[in-house]
Short mmCIF file of N, CA and C in Angstrom, two decimals:
data_model
loop_
_atom_site.label_atom_id
_atom_site.label_comp_id
_atom_site.label_asym_id
_atom_site.label_seq_id
_atom_site.Cartn_x
_atom_site.Cartn_y
_atom_site.Cartn_z
N UNK A 9 62.66 106.74 89.90
CA UNK A 9 62.12 105.60 90.46
C UNK A 9 62.61 105.38 91.87
N UNK A 10 62.00 104.37 92.45
CA UNK A 10 62.26 104.12 93.86
C UNK A 10 62.34 102.61 94.08
N UNK A 11 63.37 102.16 94.75
CA UNK A 11 63.44 100.74 94.94
C UNK A 11 63.72 100.50 96.56
N UNK A 12 63.15 99.56 97.16
CA UNK A 12 63.50 99.10 98.53
C UNK A 12 64.20 97.81 98.47
N UNK A 13 65.19 97.70 99.14
CA UNK A 13 65.96 96.44 99.08
C UNK A 13 66.53 96.17 100.47
N UNK A 14 66.92 94.95 100.81
CA UNK A 14 67.70 94.70 101.93
C UNK A 14 69.00 94.21 101.87
N UNK A 15 69.45 93.19 102.77
CA UNK A 15 70.89 92.77 102.64
C UNK A 15 71.34 92.13 101.42
N UNK A 16 70.28 91.63 100.37
CA UNK A 16 70.54 91.11 99.10
C UNK A 16 70.86 92.27 98.12
N UNK A 17 71.45 93.32 98.53
CA UNK A 17 71.64 94.61 97.74
C UNK A 17 72.16 94.15 96.22
N UNK A 18 73.08 93.41 96.17
CA UNK A 18 73.75 93.23 94.89
C UNK A 18 72.86 92.23 93.91
N UNK A 19 71.99 91.52 94.65
CA UNK A 19 71.06 90.71 93.86
C UNK A 19 69.97 91.68 93.10
N UNK A 20 69.62 92.74 93.71
CA UNK A 20 68.47 93.51 93.19
C UNK A 20 69.00 94.68 92.27
N UNK A 21 70.26 95.30 92.45
CA UNK A 21 70.78 96.28 91.74
C UNK A 21 72.05 95.90 91.16
N UNK A 22 72.31 96.44 89.96
CA UNK A 22 73.68 96.11 89.33
C UNK A 22 74.57 97.00 90.00
N UNK A 23 75.92 96.70 89.91
CA UNK A 23 76.97 97.57 90.32
C UNK A 23 76.84 98.84 89.67
N UNK A 24 76.64 98.98 88.44
CA UNK A 24 76.57 100.22 87.63
C UNK A 24 75.31 100.98 88.16
N UNK A 25 74.29 100.30 88.57
CA UNK A 25 73.01 101.01 89.11
C UNK A 25 73.25 101.59 90.51
N UNK A 26 73.97 100.88 91.31
CA UNK A 26 74.42 101.51 92.60
C UNK A 26 75.32 102.73 92.50
N UNK A 27 76.19 102.83 91.47
CA UNK A 27 77.00 104.06 91.31
C UNK A 27 76.13 105.26 90.84
N UNK A 28 74.84 104.90 90.24
CA UNK A 28 74.06 106.02 89.88
C UNK A 28 73.22 106.51 90.99
N UNK A 29 73.08 105.85 92.14
CA UNK A 29 72.25 106.33 93.18
C UNK A 29 72.91 107.55 93.79
N UNK A 30 71.96 108.47 94.20
CA UNK A 30 72.45 109.75 94.72
C UNK A 30 72.20 109.78 96.16
N UNK A 31 71.17 109.14 96.70
CA UNK A 31 70.96 108.98 98.15
C UNK A 31 70.27 107.80 98.68
N UNK A 32 70.55 107.42 99.90
CA UNK A 32 70.01 106.22 100.51
C UNK A 32 69.50 106.49 101.76
N UNK A 33 68.19 106.04 102.11
CA UNK A 33 67.63 106.13 103.50
C UNK A 33 68.00 104.75 104.33
N UNK A 34 68.53 104.93 105.39
CA UNK A 34 69.00 103.76 106.24
C UNK A 34 68.13 103.78 107.38
N UNK A 35 67.43 102.67 107.60
CA UNK A 35 66.57 102.63 108.79
C UNK A 35 67.33 101.64 109.88
N UNK A 36 67.75 102.40 110.91
CA UNK A 36 68.55 101.83 111.99
C UNK A 36 67.57 100.85 112.95
N UNK A 37 68.25 100.09 113.68
CA UNK A 37 67.70 99.03 114.46
C UNK A 37 66.76 99.70 115.49
N UNK A 38 66.88 100.82 116.02
CA UNK A 38 66.03 101.76 116.84
C UNK A 38 64.87 102.27 116.21
N UNK A 39 64.81 102.27 114.79
CA UNK A 39 63.67 102.81 114.14
C UNK A 39 64.02 104.14 113.38
N UNK A 40 65.12 104.86 113.97
CA UNK A 40 65.51 105.97 113.26
C UNK A 40 66.01 105.81 111.82
N UNK A 41 65.57 106.93 111.09
CA UNK A 41 65.96 106.89 109.51
C UNK A 41 67.10 107.93 109.34
N UNK A 42 68.10 107.56 108.73
CA UNK A 42 69.27 108.45 108.40
C UNK A 42 69.38 108.60 106.87
N UNK A 43 69.33 109.81 106.33
CA UNK A 43 69.54 109.96 104.94
C UNK A 43 71.00 110.24 104.55
N UNK A 44 71.57 109.34 103.70
CA UNK A 44 72.92 109.45 103.32
C UNK A 44 72.94 109.78 101.90
N UNK A 45 73.99 110.52 101.49
CA UNK A 45 74.28 111.02 100.07
C UNK A 45 75.43 110.32 99.55
N UNK A 46 75.44 110.15 98.08
CA UNK A 46 76.51 109.51 97.51
C UNK A 46 77.82 110.21 97.78
N UNK A 47 78.81 109.66 98.09
CA UNK A 47 80.09 110.39 98.40
C UNK A 47 80.91 110.59 97.19
N UNK A 48 81.56 111.81 97.10
CA UNK A 48 82.56 111.98 95.91
C UNK A 48 83.60 110.89 95.77
N UNK A 49 83.88 110.33 97.03
CA UNK A 49 84.78 109.25 96.90
C UNK A 49 84.52 107.93 96.11
N UNK A 50 83.05 107.76 96.04
CA UNK A 50 82.41 106.58 95.26
C UNK A 50 82.73 106.86 93.80
N UNK A 51 82.96 108.03 93.31
CA UNK A 51 83.09 108.27 91.84
C UNK A 51 84.57 107.66 91.36
N UNK A 52 85.56 107.74 92.36
CA UNK A 52 86.77 107.08 91.94
C UNK A 52 87.09 105.71 92.58
N UNK A 53 85.97 105.19 93.34
CA UNK A 53 86.26 103.84 93.80
C UNK A 53 86.01 102.66 92.79
N UNK A 54 86.90 101.86 92.81
CA UNK A 54 86.85 100.51 92.08
C UNK A 54 86.21 99.32 92.78
N UNK A 55 86.12 99.42 94.18
CA UNK A 55 85.82 98.26 94.82
C UNK A 55 84.46 98.35 95.75
N UNK A 56 84.06 99.76 95.91
CA UNK A 56 82.96 100.00 96.77
C UNK A 56 82.17 101.24 96.28
N UNK A 57 81.01 101.34 96.69
CA UNK A 57 80.24 102.63 96.62
C UNK A 57 79.97 103.09 98.09
N UNK A 58 80.07 104.32 98.22
CA UNK A 58 79.87 104.99 99.50
C UNK A 58 78.75 105.90 99.52
N UNK A 59 78.06 106.04 100.79
CA UNK A 59 77.15 107.03 101.02
C UNK A 59 77.31 107.62 102.26
N UNK A 60 77.20 108.83 102.61
CA UNK A 60 77.68 109.37 103.85
C UNK A 60 76.66 110.46 104.46
N UNK A 61 76.77 110.79 105.58
CA UNK A 61 76.17 111.92 106.31
C UNK A 61 77.21 112.28 107.38
N UNK A 62 76.73 113.16 108.31
CA UNK A 62 77.72 113.60 109.42
C UNK A 62 77.89 112.53 110.46
N UNK A 63 77.05 111.54 110.42
CA UNK A 63 77.27 110.46 111.39
C UNK A 63 77.59 108.98 110.86
N UNK A 64 77.36 108.81 109.61
CA UNK A 64 77.41 107.44 109.12
C UNK A 64 78.14 107.26 107.63
N UNK A 65 78.64 106.29 107.42
CA UNK A 65 79.17 105.90 106.22
C UNK A 65 78.76 104.63 105.82
N UNK A 66 77.87 104.55 104.74
CA UNK A 66 77.52 103.17 104.15
C UNK A 66 78.32 102.77 103.11
N UNK A 67 78.90 101.62 103.25
CA UNK A 67 79.88 101.18 102.21
C UNK A 67 79.24 99.95 101.48
N UNK A 68 79.00 99.79 100.12
CA UNK A 68 78.50 98.52 99.57
C UNK A 68 79.63 98.08 98.73
N UNK A 69 80.26 97.06 99.07
CA UNK A 69 81.31 96.48 98.39
C UNK A 69 81.03 95.61 97.22
N UNK A 70 81.70 95.61 96.18
CA UNK A 70 81.50 94.66 95.11
C UNK A 70 81.88 93.32 95.41
N UNK A 71 83.15 93.19 96.13
CA UNK A 71 83.76 92.08 96.53
C UNK A 71 83.39 91.55 97.98
N UNK A 72 82.77 90.52 98.23
CA UNK A 72 82.27 90.13 99.63
C UNK A 72 83.45 89.98 100.47
N UNK A 73 84.66 89.48 100.05
CA UNK A 73 85.69 89.37 100.81
C UNK A 73 86.24 90.59 101.33
N UNK A 74 86.33 91.59 100.53
CA UNK A 74 86.72 92.84 101.08
C UNK A 74 85.81 93.57 102.21
N UNK A 75 84.58 93.27 102.06
CA UNK A 75 83.77 93.91 103.16
C UNK A 75 83.75 92.86 104.42
N UNK A 76 83.97 91.59 104.20
CA UNK A 76 84.04 90.75 105.30
C UNK A 76 85.40 90.98 106.04
N UNK A 77 86.43 91.27 105.43
CA UNK A 77 87.81 91.52 105.89
C UNK A 77 87.66 92.72 106.64
N UNK A 78 87.18 93.89 106.12
CA UNK A 78 86.89 95.32 106.81
C UNK A 78 86.05 95.02 108.18
N UNK A 79 84.92 94.31 107.91
CA UNK A 79 84.14 94.13 109.15
C UNK A 79 84.88 93.38 110.18
N UNK A 80 85.70 92.45 109.85
CA UNK A 80 86.36 91.79 110.88
C UNK A 80 87.40 92.51 111.66
N UNK A 81 88.11 93.24 110.80
CA UNK A 81 89.13 94.10 111.47
C UNK A 81 88.54 95.26 112.36
N UNK A 82 87.37 95.76 112.01
CA UNK A 82 86.72 96.65 112.78
C UNK A 82 86.19 96.14 114.04
N UNK A 83 85.65 94.94 113.92
CA UNK A 83 85.08 94.22 115.08
C UNK A 83 86.26 93.93 116.19
N UNK A 84 87.38 93.44 115.69
CA UNK A 84 88.48 93.31 116.39
C UNK A 84 88.89 94.61 117.25
N UNK A 85 88.81 95.70 116.41
CA UNK A 85 89.17 97.02 117.09
C UNK A 85 88.14 97.86 117.85
N UNK A 86 86.88 97.18 117.96
CA UNK A 86 85.87 97.95 118.62
C UNK A 86 86.33 98.38 120.09
N UNK A 87 85.85 99.75 120.34
CA UNK A 87 86.30 100.34 121.50
C UNK A 87 87.73 101.18 121.40
N UNK A 88 88.36 101.01 120.49
CA UNK A 88 89.36 101.76 120.28
C UNK A 88 89.19 103.05 119.34
N UNK A 89 89.58 104.09 119.96
CA UNK A 89 89.25 105.48 119.37
C UNK A 89 89.79 105.67 118.05
N UNK A 90 90.90 104.95 117.71
CA UNK A 90 91.68 105.05 116.35
C UNK A 90 90.83 104.78 115.22
N UNK A 91 89.84 103.89 115.35
CA UNK A 91 89.04 103.48 114.23
C UNK A 91 87.65 103.77 114.44
N UNK A 92 86.94 103.76 113.23
CA UNK A 92 85.52 104.03 113.37
C UNK A 92 84.71 102.74 113.99
N UNK A 93 83.62 103.05 114.70
CA UNK A 93 82.68 101.93 115.11
C UNK A 93 81.95 101.40 114.01
N UNK A 94 81.87 99.95 114.04
CA UNK A 94 81.01 99.32 113.09
C UNK A 94 79.77 99.23 113.53
N UNK A 95 78.78 99.78 112.95
CA UNK A 95 77.30 99.78 113.48
C UNK A 95 76.74 98.30 113.03
N UNK A 96 76.71 97.90 111.88
CA UNK A 96 76.16 96.65 111.36
C UNK A 96 76.97 96.33 110.01
N UNK A 97 76.86 95.00 109.86
CA UNK A 97 77.41 94.51 108.61
C UNK A 97 76.63 93.28 108.11
N UNK A 98 76.66 93.19 106.70
CA UNK A 98 76.05 91.94 106.02
C UNK A 98 77.08 91.55 105.06
N UNK A 99 76.67 90.74 104.02
CA UNK A 99 77.71 90.28 103.17
C UNK A 99 78.40 91.30 102.32
N UNK A 100 77.61 92.27 101.69
CA UNK A 100 78.32 93.23 100.84
C UNK A 100 78.05 94.78 101.51
N UNK A 101 77.50 94.95 102.50
CA UNK A 101 77.09 96.14 103.09
C UNK A 101 77.75 96.44 104.53
N UNK A 102 78.32 97.58 104.72
CA UNK A 102 78.80 97.87 106.13
C UNK A 102 78.15 99.31 106.42
N UNK A 103 77.74 99.45 107.61
CA UNK A 103 77.35 100.69 108.13
C UNK A 103 78.22 101.04 109.22
N UNK A 104 79.17 102.11 108.95
CA UNK A 104 80.20 102.54 109.88
C UNK A 104 80.11 104.05 110.35
N UNK A 105 80.53 104.20 111.57
CA UNK A 105 80.58 105.56 112.02
C UNK A 105 81.33 106.41 111.31
N UNK A 106 80.76 107.66 110.87
CA UNK A 106 81.63 108.53 110.18
C UNK A 106 82.43 109.34 111.19
N UNK A 107 83.72 109.24 110.94
CA UNK A 107 84.74 109.80 111.95
C UNK A 107 85.43 111.17 111.72
N UNK A 108 85.47 111.58 110.49
CA UNK A 108 86.29 112.75 110.31
C UNK A 108 86.38 113.10 108.83
N UNK A 109 87.35 114.04 108.56
CA UNK A 109 87.56 114.56 107.24
C UNK A 109 88.92 114.11 106.82
N UNK A 110 89.24 114.03 105.50
CA UNK A 110 90.56 113.54 105.05
C UNK A 110 91.51 114.62 105.43
N UNK A 111 92.79 113.95 105.72
CA UNK A 111 93.83 114.82 106.26
C UNK A 111 94.33 115.76 104.99
N UNK A 112 94.32 117.11 105.45
CA UNK A 112 94.78 118.17 104.58
C UNK A 112 95.70 119.02 105.32
N UNK A 113 96.45 119.90 104.57
CA UNK A 113 97.58 120.78 105.15
C UNK A 113 96.76 121.63 106.28
N UNK A 114 95.69 122.04 106.17
CA UNK A 114 95.00 123.06 107.06
C UNK A 114 94.46 122.26 108.24
N UNK A 115 94.21 120.97 108.10
CA UNK A 115 93.64 120.29 109.43
C UNK A 115 94.64 119.30 110.06
N UNK A 116 95.94 119.25 109.48
CA UNK A 116 96.86 118.23 110.08
C UNK A 116 97.29 118.75 111.50
N UNK A 117 96.98 117.68 112.56
CA UNK A 117 97.51 117.97 113.78
C UNK A 117 98.89 118.35 113.95
N UNK A 118 99.37 119.22 114.80
CA UNK A 118 100.70 119.54 115.06
C UNK A 118 101.40 118.25 115.64
N UNK A 119 100.88 117.43 116.38
CA UNK A 119 101.52 116.22 116.88
C UNK A 119 101.17 114.94 116.02
N UNK A 120 100.91 115.24 114.72
CA UNK A 120 100.66 114.06 113.98
C UNK A 120 101.68 112.69 114.00
N UNK A 121 102.89 113.14 114.10
CA UNK A 121 103.87 111.88 114.23
C UNK A 121 103.54 111.13 115.42
N UNK A 122 103.32 111.68 116.59
CA UNK A 122 102.98 111.01 117.89
C UNK A 122 101.86 110.29 117.70
N UNK A 123 100.64 110.93 116.94
CA UNK A 123 99.43 110.29 116.66
C UNK A 123 99.53 109.06 115.81
N UNK A 124 100.25 109.20 114.90
CA UNK A 124 100.34 108.00 113.99
C UNK A 124 101.01 106.84 114.62
N UNK A 125 102.08 107.23 115.40
CA UNK A 125 102.77 106.17 116.10
C UNK A 125 101.93 105.44 117.17
N UNK A 126 101.07 106.18 117.82
CA UNK A 126 100.17 105.62 118.77
C UNK A 126 98.92 104.92 118.04
N UNK A 127 98.61 105.36 116.97
CA UNK A 127 97.47 104.54 116.25
C UNK A 127 98.22 103.34 115.73
N UNK A 128 99.35 103.27 115.14
CA UNK A 128 99.79 102.09 114.74
C UNK A 128 100.02 101.00 115.91
N UNK A 129 100.50 101.44 117.04
CA UNK A 129 100.46 100.66 118.31
C UNK A 129 99.25 100.01 118.73
N UNK A 130 98.17 100.85 118.62
CA UNK A 130 96.85 100.46 118.98
C UNK A 130 96.40 99.16 118.10
N UNK A 131 96.77 99.49 116.77
CA UNK A 131 96.33 98.36 115.86
C UNK A 131 97.16 97.21 116.03
N UNK A 132 98.48 97.22 116.30
CA UNK A 132 99.25 96.18 116.61
C UNK A 132 98.99 95.29 117.82
N UNK A 133 98.55 96.19 118.83
CA UNK A 133 98.29 95.44 120.13
C UNK A 133 96.98 94.49 119.90
N UNK A 134 96.15 94.77 118.85
CA UNK A 134 94.98 93.96 118.69
C UNK A 134 95.40 92.84 117.42
N UNK A 135 96.56 92.85 117.01
CA UNK A 135 96.92 91.92 115.89
C UNK A 135 96.45 92.39 114.57
N UNK A 136 96.17 93.72 114.31
CA UNK A 136 95.65 94.31 113.11
C UNK A 136 96.63 95.05 112.33
N UNK A 137 96.82 94.67 111.02
CA UNK A 137 97.70 95.52 110.25
C UNK A 137 96.82 96.17 109.13
N UNK A 138 96.89 97.44 109.03
CA UNK A 138 95.93 97.99 107.91
C UNK A 138 96.37 97.66 106.41
N UNK A 139 97.61 97.72 106.19
CA UNK A 139 98.30 97.23 104.99
C UNK A 139 97.93 98.37 103.72
N UNK A 140 97.39 99.38 104.18
CA UNK A 140 97.12 100.27 103.02
C UNK A 140 96.83 101.81 103.51
N UNK A 141 97.63 102.04 104.64
CA UNK A 141 97.56 103.37 105.10
C UNK A 141 98.10 104.57 104.16
N UNK A 142 99.20 104.21 103.56
CA UNK A 142 99.78 105.14 102.67
C UNK A 142 99.56 104.76 101.20
N UNK A 143 99.31 105.63 100.20
CA UNK A 143 99.03 105.24 98.91
C UNK A 143 100.39 105.75 98.01
N UNK A 144 100.61 104.92 96.87
CA UNK A 144 101.69 105.33 95.99
C UNK A 144 101.23 106.26 95.17
N UNK A 145 101.21 107.54 95.26
CA UNK A 145 100.85 108.64 94.42
C UNK A 145 101.97 109.68 94.53
N UNK A 146 102.81 109.75 93.57
CA UNK A 146 103.94 110.66 93.69
C UNK A 146 103.47 112.09 93.33
N UNK A 147 102.28 112.33 92.97
CA UNK A 147 101.89 113.66 92.71
C UNK A 147 101.49 114.52 93.96
N UNK A 148 101.27 113.74 95.01
CA UNK A 148 100.94 114.50 96.33
C UNK A 148 101.78 114.05 97.53
N UNK A 149 102.06 114.83 98.46
CA UNK A 149 102.86 114.38 99.51
C UNK A 149 102.22 113.24 100.27
N UNK A 150 102.99 112.14 100.55
CA UNK A 150 102.35 111.00 101.03
C UNK A 150 101.56 110.98 102.27
N UNK A 151 101.70 112.02 103.21
CA UNK A 151 100.76 112.15 104.35
C UNK A 151 99.38 112.63 103.81
N UNK A 152 99.21 113.16 102.74
CA UNK A 152 97.86 113.69 102.24
C UNK A 152 97.21 112.54 101.37
N UNK A 153 97.92 111.49 101.21
CA UNK A 153 97.27 110.43 100.31
C UNK A 153 97.29 109.10 101.23
N UNK A 154 96.36 109.32 102.16
CA UNK A 154 96.37 108.28 103.18
C UNK A 154 94.83 107.66 103.37
N UNK A 155 94.97 106.72 104.24
CA UNK A 155 93.57 106.15 104.82
C UNK A 155 93.36 106.68 106.11
N UNK A 156 93.89 107.90 106.45
CA UNK A 156 93.72 108.60 107.73
C UNK A 156 92.81 109.68 107.58
N UNK A 157 91.88 110.07 108.61
CA UNK A 157 91.19 111.10 108.54
C UNK A 157 91.25 111.96 110.05
N UNK A 158 90.89 113.07 110.16
CA UNK A 158 91.05 113.95 111.30
C UNK A 158 89.68 114.27 111.79
N UNK A 159 89.42 113.75 113.25
CA UNK A 159 88.12 114.10 113.60
C UNK A 159 87.93 115.50 114.00
N UNK A 160 86.76 115.89 114.70
CA UNK A 160 86.47 117.18 115.08
C UNK A 160 87.37 117.69 116.10
N UNK A 161 88.03 116.83 116.84
CA UNK A 161 88.91 117.02 117.93
C UNK A 161 90.41 117.18 117.65
N UNK A 162 90.58 116.97 116.30
CA UNK A 162 92.03 117.03 115.87
C UNK A 162 92.63 115.73 116.06
N UNK A 163 92.01 114.53 116.13
CA UNK A 163 92.65 113.33 116.36
C UNK A 163 92.63 112.41 115.10
N UNK A 164 93.81 111.94 114.68
CA UNK A 164 93.67 111.10 113.46
C UNK A 164 93.25 109.72 113.77
N UNK A 165 92.54 109.26 112.69
CA UNK A 165 91.76 107.99 112.93
C UNK A 165 91.96 107.25 111.59
N UNK A 166 92.20 106.09 111.68
CA UNK A 166 92.32 105.22 110.33
C UNK A 166 90.98 104.54 109.92
N UNK A 167 90.78 104.66 108.64
CA UNK A 167 89.63 104.15 107.88
C UNK A 167 89.95 103.22 106.87
N UNK A 168 88.92 102.44 106.29
CA UNK A 168 89.06 101.58 105.08
C UNK A 168 89.97 100.46 105.48
N UNK A 169 89.58 99.62 106.09
CA UNK A 169 90.36 98.31 106.43
C UNK A 169 90.07 97.27 105.61
N UNK A 170 89.52 97.35 104.33
CA UNK A 170 89.40 96.25 103.50
C UNK A 170 90.51 95.42 102.89
N UNK A 171 91.78 95.95 103.23
CA UNK A 171 92.90 95.18 102.84
C UNK A 171 93.69 94.75 104.12
N UNK A 172 93.11 94.93 105.28
CA UNK A 172 93.60 94.58 106.66
C UNK A 172 93.79 93.15 106.85
N UNK A 173 94.92 92.82 107.68
CA UNK A 173 95.08 91.33 108.04
C UNK A 173 94.88 91.51 109.66
N UNK A 174 94.26 90.25 110.20
CA UNK A 174 94.19 90.15 111.61
C UNK A 174 95.01 88.94 112.01
N UNK A 175 96.08 89.12 112.89
CA UNK A 175 96.87 87.98 113.28
C UNK A 175 97.69 87.34 111.95
N UNK A 176 97.94 88.38 111.08
CA UNK A 176 98.68 87.87 109.98
C UNK A 176 97.74 87.15 108.88
N UNK A 177 96.51 87.11 108.97
CA UNK A 177 95.78 86.32 108.07
C UNK A 177 94.64 87.26 107.32
N UNK A 178 94.47 87.12 106.08
CA UNK A 178 93.40 87.75 105.37
C UNK A 178 92.09 87.15 105.52
N UNK A 179 92.09 85.87 106.02
CA UNK A 179 90.80 85.19 106.18
C UNK A 179 90.08 85.66 107.28
N UNK A 180 90.80 86.25 108.28
CA UNK A 180 90.13 86.69 109.43
C UNK A 180 89.23 85.98 110.20
N UNK A 181 89.62 84.70 110.45
CA UNK A 181 88.74 83.67 111.22
C UNK A 181 89.23 83.91 112.66
N UNK A 182 88.42 84.85 113.21
CA UNK A 182 88.76 84.95 114.59
C UNK A 182 87.52 84.75 115.59
N UNK A 183 86.41 84.17 114.94
CA UNK A 183 85.27 83.77 115.70
C UNK A 183 84.50 84.79 116.23
N UNK A 184 84.29 85.97 115.55
CA UNK A 184 83.54 86.97 115.95
C UNK A 184 82.15 86.99 115.30
N UNK A 185 81.07 87.12 116.08
CA UNK A 185 79.74 87.28 115.55
C UNK A 185 79.38 88.56 114.89
N UNK A 186 78.37 88.51 114.10
CA UNK A 186 77.77 89.98 113.55
C UNK A 186 77.51 90.92 114.68
N UNK A 187 77.54 92.11 114.39
CA UNK A 187 77.42 93.13 115.33
C UNK A 187 75.89 93.39 115.48
N UNK A 188 75.15 93.29 114.39
CA UNK A 188 73.76 93.67 114.46
C UNK A 188 73.12 93.01 113.12
N UNK A 189 71.86 93.10 113.09
CA UNK A 189 71.20 92.78 111.76
C UNK A 189 71.32 93.95 110.80
N UNK A 190 71.44 93.46 109.54
CA UNK A 190 71.83 94.53 108.50
C UNK A 190 70.57 95.46 108.48
N UNK A 191 71.11 96.80 108.05
CA UNK A 191 69.97 97.81 108.00
C UNK A 191 69.00 97.68 106.87
N UNK A 192 67.91 98.13 106.93
CA UNK A 192 66.98 98.01 105.72
C UNK A 192 67.38 99.40 104.94
N UNK A 193 67.39 99.25 103.67
CA UNK A 193 67.87 100.28 102.86
C UNK A 193 66.70 100.60 101.84
N UNK A 194 66.55 101.90 101.88
CA UNK A 194 65.59 102.49 100.82
C UNK A 194 66.43 103.33 99.72
N UNK A 195 66.61 102.90 98.58
CA UNK A 195 67.35 103.75 97.61
C UNK A 195 66.36 104.68 96.76
N UNK A 196 66.81 105.93 96.73
CA UNK A 196 66.09 106.76 95.84
C UNK A 196 66.94 107.21 94.56
N UNK A 197 66.56 106.97 93.53
CA UNK A 197 67.22 107.50 92.43
C UNK A 197 66.91 108.81 92.05
N UNK A 198 67.91 109.63 91.74
CA UNK A 198 67.67 110.99 91.62
C UNK A 198 68.29 111.47 90.39
#
């Protein structure tokens, strides 16, 4: 089957239905169409479904507060290389720049300590706390269970700001306007 939906994504498809989607076409504001595929990360996600390609990550959040919080933190951090660029956002949907691959032993930058220190300094300078950079998972070394990715230049970048605070607040009332109109989404069930 094929369904075309817009920003009211959660009204048209159930959460369970979203998790069955395998690919999504996103029409950008300039008319370009990007094909994104279901992310393996979506299989274990409890709060969002993700679709990715080499350029973008589309996140559909079950909880509107989590998507608003992430959008707010990313807007505050716009222009800072340490975080992905927010392309556009609506109530449950975020289209974000795809910035890299998960940190692994074979892609860990030699200067990762200095990079993490600088990344945290940049977040702090804008009043942003990620609040979820390291996970509690004793089965893996803590550096490899993070919300950090490595870009193609070997630079660490922080992702997944849905638990972030801005100026100490989860409400994120910083008076920032939306970055763009929501993308038109065409979902193809496969």
